[in-house]
PDB file of C-alpha atoms in Angstrom:
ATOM      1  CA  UNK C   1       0.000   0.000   0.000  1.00  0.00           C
ATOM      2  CA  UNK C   2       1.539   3.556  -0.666  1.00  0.00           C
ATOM      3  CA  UNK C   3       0.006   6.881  -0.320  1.00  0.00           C
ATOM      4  CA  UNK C   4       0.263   9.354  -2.689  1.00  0.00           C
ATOM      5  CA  UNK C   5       1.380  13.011  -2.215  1.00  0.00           C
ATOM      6  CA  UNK C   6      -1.589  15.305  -0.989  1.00  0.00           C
ATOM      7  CA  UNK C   7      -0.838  18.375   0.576  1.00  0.00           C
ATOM      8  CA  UNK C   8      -4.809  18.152   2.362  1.00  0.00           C
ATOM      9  CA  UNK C   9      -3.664  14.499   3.757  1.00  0.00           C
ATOM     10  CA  UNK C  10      -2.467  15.794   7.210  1.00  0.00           C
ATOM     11  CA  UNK C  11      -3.061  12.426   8.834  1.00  0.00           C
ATOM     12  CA  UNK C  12      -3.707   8.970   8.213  1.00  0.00           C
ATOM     13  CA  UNK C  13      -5.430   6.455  10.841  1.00  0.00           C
ATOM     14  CA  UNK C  14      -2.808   4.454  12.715  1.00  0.00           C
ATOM     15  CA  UNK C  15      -3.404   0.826  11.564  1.00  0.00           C
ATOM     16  CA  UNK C  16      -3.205   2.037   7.834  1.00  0.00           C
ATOM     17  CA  UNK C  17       0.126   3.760   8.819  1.00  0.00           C
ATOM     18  CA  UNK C  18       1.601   1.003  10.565  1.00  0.00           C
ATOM     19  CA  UNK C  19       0.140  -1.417   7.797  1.00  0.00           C
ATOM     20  CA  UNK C  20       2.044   0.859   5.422  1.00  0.00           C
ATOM     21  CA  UNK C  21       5.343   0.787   7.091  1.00  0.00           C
ATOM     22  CA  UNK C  22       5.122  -3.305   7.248  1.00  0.00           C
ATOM     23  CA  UNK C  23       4.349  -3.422   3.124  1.00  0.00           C
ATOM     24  CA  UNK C  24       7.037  -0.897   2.378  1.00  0.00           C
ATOM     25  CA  UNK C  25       9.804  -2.367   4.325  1.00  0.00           C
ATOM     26  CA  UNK C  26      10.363   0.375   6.976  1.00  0.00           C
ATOM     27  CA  UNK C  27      10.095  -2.167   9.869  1.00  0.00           C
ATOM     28  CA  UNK C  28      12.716  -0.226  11.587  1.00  0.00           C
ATOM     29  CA  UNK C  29      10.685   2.751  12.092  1.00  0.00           C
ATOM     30  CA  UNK C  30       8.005   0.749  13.470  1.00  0.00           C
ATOM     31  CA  UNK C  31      10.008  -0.865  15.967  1.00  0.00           C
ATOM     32  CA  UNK C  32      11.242   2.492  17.412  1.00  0.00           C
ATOM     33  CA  UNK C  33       7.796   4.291  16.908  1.00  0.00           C
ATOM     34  CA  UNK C  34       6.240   1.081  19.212  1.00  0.00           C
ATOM     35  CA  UNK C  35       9.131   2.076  21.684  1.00  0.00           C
ATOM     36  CA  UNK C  36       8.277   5.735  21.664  1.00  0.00           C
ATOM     37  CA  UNK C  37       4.644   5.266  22.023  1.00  0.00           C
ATOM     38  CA  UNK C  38       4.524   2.913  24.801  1.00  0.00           C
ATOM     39  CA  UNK C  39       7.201   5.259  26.580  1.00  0.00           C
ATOM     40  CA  UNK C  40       5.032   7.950  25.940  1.00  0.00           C
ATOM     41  CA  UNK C  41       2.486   6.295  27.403  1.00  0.00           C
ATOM     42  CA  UNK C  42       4.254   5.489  30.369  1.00  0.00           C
ATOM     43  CA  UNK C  43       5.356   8.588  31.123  1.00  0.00           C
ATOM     44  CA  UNK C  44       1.648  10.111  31.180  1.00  0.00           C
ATOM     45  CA  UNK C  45       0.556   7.869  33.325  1.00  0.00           C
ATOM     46  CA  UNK C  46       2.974   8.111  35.737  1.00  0.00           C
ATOM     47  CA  UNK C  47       2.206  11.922  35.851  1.00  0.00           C
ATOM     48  CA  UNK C  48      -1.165  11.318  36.633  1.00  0.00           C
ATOM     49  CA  UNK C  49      -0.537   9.372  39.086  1.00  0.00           C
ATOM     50  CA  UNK C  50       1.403  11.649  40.776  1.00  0.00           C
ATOM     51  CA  UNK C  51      -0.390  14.319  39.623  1.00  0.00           C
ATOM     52  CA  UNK C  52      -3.672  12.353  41.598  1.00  0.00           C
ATOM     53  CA  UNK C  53      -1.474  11.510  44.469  1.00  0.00           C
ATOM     54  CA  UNK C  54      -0.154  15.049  45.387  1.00  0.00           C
ATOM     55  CA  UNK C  55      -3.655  16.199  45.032  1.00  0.00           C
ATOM     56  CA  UNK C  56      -5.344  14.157  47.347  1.00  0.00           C
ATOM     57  CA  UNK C  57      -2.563  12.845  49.585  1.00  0.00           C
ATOM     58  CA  UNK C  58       0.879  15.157  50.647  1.00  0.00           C
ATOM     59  CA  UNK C  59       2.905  12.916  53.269  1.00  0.00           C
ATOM     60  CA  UNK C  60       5.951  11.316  51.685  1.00  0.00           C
ATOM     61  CA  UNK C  61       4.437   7.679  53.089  1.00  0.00           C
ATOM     62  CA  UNK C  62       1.814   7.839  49.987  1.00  0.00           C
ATOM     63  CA  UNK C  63       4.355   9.019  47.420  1.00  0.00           C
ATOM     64  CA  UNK C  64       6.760   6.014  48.274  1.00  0.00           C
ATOM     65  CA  UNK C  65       3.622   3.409  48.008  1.00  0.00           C
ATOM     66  CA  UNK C  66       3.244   4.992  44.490  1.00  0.00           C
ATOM     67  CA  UNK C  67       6.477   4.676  43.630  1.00  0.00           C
ATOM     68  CA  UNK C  68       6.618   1.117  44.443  1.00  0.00           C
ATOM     69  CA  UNK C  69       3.452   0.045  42.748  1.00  0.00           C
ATOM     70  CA  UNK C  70       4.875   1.482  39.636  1.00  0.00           C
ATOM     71  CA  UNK C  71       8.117  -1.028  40.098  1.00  0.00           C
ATOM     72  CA  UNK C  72       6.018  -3.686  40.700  1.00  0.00           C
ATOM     73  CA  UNK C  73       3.812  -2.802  37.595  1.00  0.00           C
ATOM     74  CA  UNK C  74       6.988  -2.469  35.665  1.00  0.00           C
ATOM     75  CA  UNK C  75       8.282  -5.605  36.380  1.00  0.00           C
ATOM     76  CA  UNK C  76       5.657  -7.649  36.241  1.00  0.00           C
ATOM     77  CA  UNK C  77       4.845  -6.336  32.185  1.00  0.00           C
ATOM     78  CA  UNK C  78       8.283  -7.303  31.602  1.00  0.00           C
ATOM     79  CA  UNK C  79       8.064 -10.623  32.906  1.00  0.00           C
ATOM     80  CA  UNK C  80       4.777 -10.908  30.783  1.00  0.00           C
ATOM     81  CA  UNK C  81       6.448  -9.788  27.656  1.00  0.00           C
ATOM     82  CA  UNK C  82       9.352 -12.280  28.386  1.00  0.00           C
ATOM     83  CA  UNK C  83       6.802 -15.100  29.163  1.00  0.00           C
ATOM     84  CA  UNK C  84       4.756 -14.226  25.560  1.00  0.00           C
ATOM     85  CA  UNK C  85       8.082 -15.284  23.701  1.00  0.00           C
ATOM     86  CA  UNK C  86       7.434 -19.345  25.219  1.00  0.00           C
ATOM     87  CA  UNK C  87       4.191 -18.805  22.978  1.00  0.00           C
ATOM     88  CA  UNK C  88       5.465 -17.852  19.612  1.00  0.00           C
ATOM     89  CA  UNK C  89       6.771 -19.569  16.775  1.00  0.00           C
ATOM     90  CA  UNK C  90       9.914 -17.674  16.088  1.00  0.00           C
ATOM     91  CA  UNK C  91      10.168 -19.684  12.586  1.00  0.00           C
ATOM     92  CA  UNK C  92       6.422 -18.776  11.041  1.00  0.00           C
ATOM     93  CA  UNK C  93       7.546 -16.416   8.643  1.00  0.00           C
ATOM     94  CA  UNK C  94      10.986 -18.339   7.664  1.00  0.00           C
ATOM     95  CA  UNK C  95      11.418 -19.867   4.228  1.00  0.00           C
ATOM     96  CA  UNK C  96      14.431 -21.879   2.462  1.00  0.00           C
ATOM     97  CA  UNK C  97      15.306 -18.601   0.565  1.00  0.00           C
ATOM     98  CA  UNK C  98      16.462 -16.925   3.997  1.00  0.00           C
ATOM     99  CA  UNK C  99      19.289 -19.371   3.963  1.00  0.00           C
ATOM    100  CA  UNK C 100      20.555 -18.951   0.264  1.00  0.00           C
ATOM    101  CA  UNK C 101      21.983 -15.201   1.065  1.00  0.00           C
ATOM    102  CA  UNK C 102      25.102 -13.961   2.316  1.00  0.00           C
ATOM    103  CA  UNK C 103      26.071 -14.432   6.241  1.00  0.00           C
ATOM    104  CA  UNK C 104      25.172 -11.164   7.359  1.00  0.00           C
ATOM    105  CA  UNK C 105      28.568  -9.824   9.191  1.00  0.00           C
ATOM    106  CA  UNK C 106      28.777 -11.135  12.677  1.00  0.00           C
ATOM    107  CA  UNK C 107      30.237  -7.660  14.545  1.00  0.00           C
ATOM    108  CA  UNK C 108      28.669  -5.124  12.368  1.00  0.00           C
ATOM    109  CA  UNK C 109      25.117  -6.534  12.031  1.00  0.00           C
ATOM    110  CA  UNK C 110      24.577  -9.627  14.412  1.00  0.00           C
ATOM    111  CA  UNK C 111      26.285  -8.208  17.520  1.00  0.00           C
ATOM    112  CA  UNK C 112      26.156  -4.650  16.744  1.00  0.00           C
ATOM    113  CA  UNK C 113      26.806  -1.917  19.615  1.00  0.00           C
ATOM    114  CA  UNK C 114      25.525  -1.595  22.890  1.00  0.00           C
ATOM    115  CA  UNK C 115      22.766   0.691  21.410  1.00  0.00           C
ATOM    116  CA  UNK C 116      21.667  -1.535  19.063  1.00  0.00           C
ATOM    117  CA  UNK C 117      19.540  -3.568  22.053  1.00  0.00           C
ATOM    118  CA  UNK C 118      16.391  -2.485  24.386  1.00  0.00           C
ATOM    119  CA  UNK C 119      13.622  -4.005  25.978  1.00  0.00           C
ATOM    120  CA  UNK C 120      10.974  -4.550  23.997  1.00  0.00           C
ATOM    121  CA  UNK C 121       8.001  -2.476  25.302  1.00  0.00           C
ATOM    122  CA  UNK C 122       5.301  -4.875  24.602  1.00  0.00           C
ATOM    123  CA  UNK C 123       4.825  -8.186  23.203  1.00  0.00           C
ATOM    124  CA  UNK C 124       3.625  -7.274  19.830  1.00  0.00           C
ATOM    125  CA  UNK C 125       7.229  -5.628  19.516  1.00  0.00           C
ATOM    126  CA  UNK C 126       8.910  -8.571  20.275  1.00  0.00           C
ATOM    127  CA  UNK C 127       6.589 -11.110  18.571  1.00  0.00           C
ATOM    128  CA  UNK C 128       7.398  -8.183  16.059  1.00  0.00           C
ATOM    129  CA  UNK C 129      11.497  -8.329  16.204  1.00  0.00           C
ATOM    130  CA  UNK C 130      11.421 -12.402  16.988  1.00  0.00           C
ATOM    131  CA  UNK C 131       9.447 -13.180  13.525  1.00  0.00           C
ATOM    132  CA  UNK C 132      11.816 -10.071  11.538  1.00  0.00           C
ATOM    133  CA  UNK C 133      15.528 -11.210  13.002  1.00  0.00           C
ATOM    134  CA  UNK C 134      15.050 -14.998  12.790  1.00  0.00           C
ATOM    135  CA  UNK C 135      14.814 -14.483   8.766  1.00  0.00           C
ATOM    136  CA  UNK C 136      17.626 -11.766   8.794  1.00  0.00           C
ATOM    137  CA  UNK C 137      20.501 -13.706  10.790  1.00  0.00           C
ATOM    138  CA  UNK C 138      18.711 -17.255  10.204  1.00  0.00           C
ATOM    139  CA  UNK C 139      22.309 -18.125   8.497  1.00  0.00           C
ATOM    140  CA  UNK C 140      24.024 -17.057  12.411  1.00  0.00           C
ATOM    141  CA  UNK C 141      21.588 -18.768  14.156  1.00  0.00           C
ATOM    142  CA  UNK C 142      22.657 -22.210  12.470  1.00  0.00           C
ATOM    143  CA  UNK C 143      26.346 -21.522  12.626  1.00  0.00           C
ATOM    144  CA  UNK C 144      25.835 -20.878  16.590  1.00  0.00           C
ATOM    145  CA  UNK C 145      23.720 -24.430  16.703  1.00  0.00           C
ATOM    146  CA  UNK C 146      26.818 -26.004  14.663  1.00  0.00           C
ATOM    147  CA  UNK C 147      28.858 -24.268  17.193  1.00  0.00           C
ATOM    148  CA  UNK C 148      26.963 -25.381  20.150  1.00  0.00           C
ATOM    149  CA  UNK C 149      26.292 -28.949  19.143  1.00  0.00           C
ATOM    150  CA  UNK C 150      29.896 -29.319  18.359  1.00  0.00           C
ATOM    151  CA  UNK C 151      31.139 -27.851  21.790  1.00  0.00           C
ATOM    152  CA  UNK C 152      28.616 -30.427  23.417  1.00  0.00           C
ATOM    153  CA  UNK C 153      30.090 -33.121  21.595  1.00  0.00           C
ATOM    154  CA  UNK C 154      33.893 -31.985  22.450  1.00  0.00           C
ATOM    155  CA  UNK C 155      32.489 -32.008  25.964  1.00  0.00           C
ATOM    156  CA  UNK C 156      31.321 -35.745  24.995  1.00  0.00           C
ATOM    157  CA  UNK C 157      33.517 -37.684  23.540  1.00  0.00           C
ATOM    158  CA  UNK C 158      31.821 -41.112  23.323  1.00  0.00           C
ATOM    159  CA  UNK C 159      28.745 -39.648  21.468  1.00  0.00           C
ATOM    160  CA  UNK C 160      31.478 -38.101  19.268  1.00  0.00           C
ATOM    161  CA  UNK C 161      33.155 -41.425  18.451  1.00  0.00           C
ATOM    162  CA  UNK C 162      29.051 -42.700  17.999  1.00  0.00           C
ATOM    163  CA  UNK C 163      28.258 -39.891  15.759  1.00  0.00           C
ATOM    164  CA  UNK C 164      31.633 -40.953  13.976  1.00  0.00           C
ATOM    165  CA  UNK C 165      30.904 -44.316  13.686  1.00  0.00           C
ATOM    166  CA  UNK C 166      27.317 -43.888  11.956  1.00  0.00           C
ATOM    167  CA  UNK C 167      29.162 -41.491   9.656  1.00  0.00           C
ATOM    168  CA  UNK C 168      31.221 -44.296   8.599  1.00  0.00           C
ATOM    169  CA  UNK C 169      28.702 -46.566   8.268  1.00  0.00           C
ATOM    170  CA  UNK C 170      26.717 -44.815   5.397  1.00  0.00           C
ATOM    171  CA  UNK C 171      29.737 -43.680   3.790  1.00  0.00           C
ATOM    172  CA  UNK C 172      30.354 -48.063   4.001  1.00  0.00           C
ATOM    173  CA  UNK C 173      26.942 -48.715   2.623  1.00  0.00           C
ATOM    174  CA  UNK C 174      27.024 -46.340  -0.299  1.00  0.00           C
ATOM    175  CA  UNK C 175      30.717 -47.645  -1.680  1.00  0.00           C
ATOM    176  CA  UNK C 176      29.432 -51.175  -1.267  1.00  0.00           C
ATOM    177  CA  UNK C 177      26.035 -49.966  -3.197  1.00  0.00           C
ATOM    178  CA  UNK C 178      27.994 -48.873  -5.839  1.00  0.00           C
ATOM    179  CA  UNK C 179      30.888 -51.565  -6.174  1.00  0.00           C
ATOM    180  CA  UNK C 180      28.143 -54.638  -6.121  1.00  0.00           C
ATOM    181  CA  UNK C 181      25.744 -52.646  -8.469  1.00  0.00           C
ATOM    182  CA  UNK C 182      22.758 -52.852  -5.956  1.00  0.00           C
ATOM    183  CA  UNK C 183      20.924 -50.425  -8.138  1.00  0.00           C
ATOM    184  CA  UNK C 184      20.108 -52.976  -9.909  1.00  0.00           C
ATOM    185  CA  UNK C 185      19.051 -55.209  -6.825  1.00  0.00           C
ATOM    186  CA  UNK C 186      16.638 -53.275  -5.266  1.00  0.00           C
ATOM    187  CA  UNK C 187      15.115 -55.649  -2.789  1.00  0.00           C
ATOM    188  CA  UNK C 188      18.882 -56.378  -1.455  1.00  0.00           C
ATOM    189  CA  UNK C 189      18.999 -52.196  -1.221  1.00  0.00           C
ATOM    190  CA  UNK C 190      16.388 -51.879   0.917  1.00  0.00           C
ATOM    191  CA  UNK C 191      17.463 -54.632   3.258  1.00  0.00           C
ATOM    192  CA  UNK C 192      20.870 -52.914   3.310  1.00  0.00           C
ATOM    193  CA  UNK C 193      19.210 -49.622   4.531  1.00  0.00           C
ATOM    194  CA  UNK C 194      16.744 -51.288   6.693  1.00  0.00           C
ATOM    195  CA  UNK C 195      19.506 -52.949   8.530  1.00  0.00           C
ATOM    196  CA  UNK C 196      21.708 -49.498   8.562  1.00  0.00           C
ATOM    197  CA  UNK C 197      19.037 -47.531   9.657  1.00  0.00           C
ATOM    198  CA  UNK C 198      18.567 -50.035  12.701  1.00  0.00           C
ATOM    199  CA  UNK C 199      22.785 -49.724  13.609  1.00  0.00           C
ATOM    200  CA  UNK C 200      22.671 -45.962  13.554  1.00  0.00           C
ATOM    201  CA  UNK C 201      19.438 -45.551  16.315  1.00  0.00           C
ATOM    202  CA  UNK C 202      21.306 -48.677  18.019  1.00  0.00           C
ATOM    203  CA  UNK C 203      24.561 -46.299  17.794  1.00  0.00           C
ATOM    204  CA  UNK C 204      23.033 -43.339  18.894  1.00  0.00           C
ATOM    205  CA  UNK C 205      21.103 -44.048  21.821  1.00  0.00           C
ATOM    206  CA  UNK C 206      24.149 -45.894  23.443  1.00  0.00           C
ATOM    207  CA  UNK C 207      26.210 -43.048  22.715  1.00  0.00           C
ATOM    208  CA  UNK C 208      23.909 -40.703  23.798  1.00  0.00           C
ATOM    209  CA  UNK C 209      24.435 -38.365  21.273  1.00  0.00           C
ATOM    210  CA  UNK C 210      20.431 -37.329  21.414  1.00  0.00           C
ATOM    211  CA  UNK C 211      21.373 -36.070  24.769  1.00  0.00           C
ATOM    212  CA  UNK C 212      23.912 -33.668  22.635  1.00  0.00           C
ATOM    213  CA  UNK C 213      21.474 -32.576  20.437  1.00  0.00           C
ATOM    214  CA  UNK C 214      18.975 -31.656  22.636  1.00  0.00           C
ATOM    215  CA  UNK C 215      21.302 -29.373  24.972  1.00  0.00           C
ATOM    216  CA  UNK C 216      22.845 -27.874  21.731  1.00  0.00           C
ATOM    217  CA  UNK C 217      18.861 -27.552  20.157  1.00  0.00           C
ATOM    218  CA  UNK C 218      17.886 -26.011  23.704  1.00  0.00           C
ATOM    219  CA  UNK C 219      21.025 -23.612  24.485  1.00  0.00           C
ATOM    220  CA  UNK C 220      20.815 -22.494  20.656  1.00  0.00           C
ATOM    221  CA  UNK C 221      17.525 -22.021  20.701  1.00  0.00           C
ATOM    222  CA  UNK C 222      17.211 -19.485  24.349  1.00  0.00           C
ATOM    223  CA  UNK C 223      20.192 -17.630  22.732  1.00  0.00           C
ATOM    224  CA  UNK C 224      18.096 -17.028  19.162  1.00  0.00           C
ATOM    225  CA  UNK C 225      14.862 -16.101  21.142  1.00  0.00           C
ATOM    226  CA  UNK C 226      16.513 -13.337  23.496  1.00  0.00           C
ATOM    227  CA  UNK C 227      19.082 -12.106  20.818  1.00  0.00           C
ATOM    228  CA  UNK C 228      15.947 -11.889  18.418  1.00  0.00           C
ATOM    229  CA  UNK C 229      13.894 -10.218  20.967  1.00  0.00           C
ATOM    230  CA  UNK C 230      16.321  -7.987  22.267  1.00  0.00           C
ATOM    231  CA  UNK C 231      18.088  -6.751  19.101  1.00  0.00           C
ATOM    232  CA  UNK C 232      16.675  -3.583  17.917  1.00  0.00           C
ATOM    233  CA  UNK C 233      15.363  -3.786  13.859  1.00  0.00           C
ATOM    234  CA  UNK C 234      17.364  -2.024  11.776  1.00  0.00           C
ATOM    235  CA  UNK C 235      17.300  -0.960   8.089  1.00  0.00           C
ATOM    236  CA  UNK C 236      18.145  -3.721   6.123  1.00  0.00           C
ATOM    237  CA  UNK C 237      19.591  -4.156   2.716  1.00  0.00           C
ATOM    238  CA  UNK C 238      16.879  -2.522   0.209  1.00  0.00           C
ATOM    239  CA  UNK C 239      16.435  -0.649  -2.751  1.00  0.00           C
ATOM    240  CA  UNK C 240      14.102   2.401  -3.357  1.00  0.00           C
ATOM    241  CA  UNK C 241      11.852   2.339  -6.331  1.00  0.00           C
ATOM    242  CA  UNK C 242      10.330   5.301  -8.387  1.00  0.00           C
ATOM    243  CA  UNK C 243       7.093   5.108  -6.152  1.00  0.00           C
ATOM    244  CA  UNK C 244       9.205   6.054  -2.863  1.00  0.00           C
ATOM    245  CA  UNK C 245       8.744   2.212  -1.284  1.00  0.00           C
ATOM    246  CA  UNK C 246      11.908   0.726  -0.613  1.00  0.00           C
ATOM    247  CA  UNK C 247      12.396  -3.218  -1.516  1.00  0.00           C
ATOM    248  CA  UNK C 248      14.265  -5.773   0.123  1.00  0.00           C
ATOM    249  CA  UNK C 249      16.980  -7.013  -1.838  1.00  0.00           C
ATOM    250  CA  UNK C 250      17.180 -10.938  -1.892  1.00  0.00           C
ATOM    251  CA  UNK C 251      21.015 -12.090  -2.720  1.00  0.00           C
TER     252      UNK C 251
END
């Protein structure tokens, strides 16, 4: 959707804006405009409450109690935001083609600077940041689970020598398959991979290299959710067309 130039257009309704801002790619914007609103918020209310409370009460006692609800407020949306994440799917909106680009730079654009991380105010921004990182840095996040799984199996070095072993005994299987022609033998192929496929759970389980997985899947998985929820959207690679939208470029 893009609006065209009208000098009596002095406002649009809010949905239609933020629709607009999702459809032209300026999810940036969005992300700090949800930040600024819900701070803006924030701070009005906390006026009026002090505003009310100065009115109608004037010891210190009541101004403390204030004080503290408004903590305990605080913290418990933040906890609520934080518990919203266990209810998402952060891979919804991620497709095969987010893995055919370019590693985006791991210091410049995955880490970034200490700025480039807040809060998110509510948990339509960070359903919001979740669903938009995981398809930017979907290429980091697997490196880190290579990374992680790897560690775990360092740390583990009879499920590495399992792991190994199953390895092995494909690569086995396929240069018998194609020294005795089994192509040609299907029955005798099947068998083959029947019997394989049996080895390699046997293998596994009594290495315990599920139990590897898992604590890789789980550690990589907490680190993509709070880095994805954390990290601030920023503009990403994108091209601006004659009608002012800009366009994600896909490498």
């Amino acid at each position: 959707m893009a609006f065209s130039a009208n000098p009596l257009s002095l406002s649009v309704p809010e949905p239609v804006f933020e629709t607009w801002l999702r459809d032209t790619g300026y999810l940036e914007i969005l992300d700090q405009r949800t930040t600024d609103l819900h701070r803006h918020s924030s701070t009005t209310a906390a006026a009026a409450t002090t505003a009310s409370s100065d009115t109608a009460v004037t010891n210190s006692a009541a101004a403390a109690v204030s004080i503290s609800n408004g903590v305990f407020v605080l913290i418990f949306s933040r906890i609520g935001t934080l518990l919203s994440l266990l209810t998402l799917n952060p891979f919804a909106k991620l497709t095969s083609d987010d893995f055919s680009g370019d590693t985006p730079s791991w210091t410049l654009q995955f880490v970034g600077s200490f700025d480039s991380y807040s809060f998110p105010s509510s948990p339509s921004q960070a359903r919001l940041r979740v669903h938009e990182n995981v398809k930017r840095y979907s290429r980091n996040y697997a490196s880190l689970f290579v990374l992680f799984f790897a560690c775990s199996l360092y740390q583990k070095l009879f499920a590495l020598v399992g792991l190994i072993s199953c390895l092995a005994l494909w690569d086995v299987l396929k240069l018998c398959g194609d020294r005795w022609g089994l192509e040609q033998r299907p029955v005798i192929k099947q068998s083959l991979i029947r019997i394989a496929q049996c080895a390699t759970a046997v293998i596994l389980f009594c290495t315990n290299v599920q139990m590897a997985l898992f604590s890789a899947l789980a550690v990589s998985y907490v680190v993509m959710i709070l880095h994805a929820s954390f990290r601030k959207l920023t503009p990403s690679k994108q091209l601006t067309s004659k009608d002012g939208n800009r366009r994600v470029l896909r490498s």
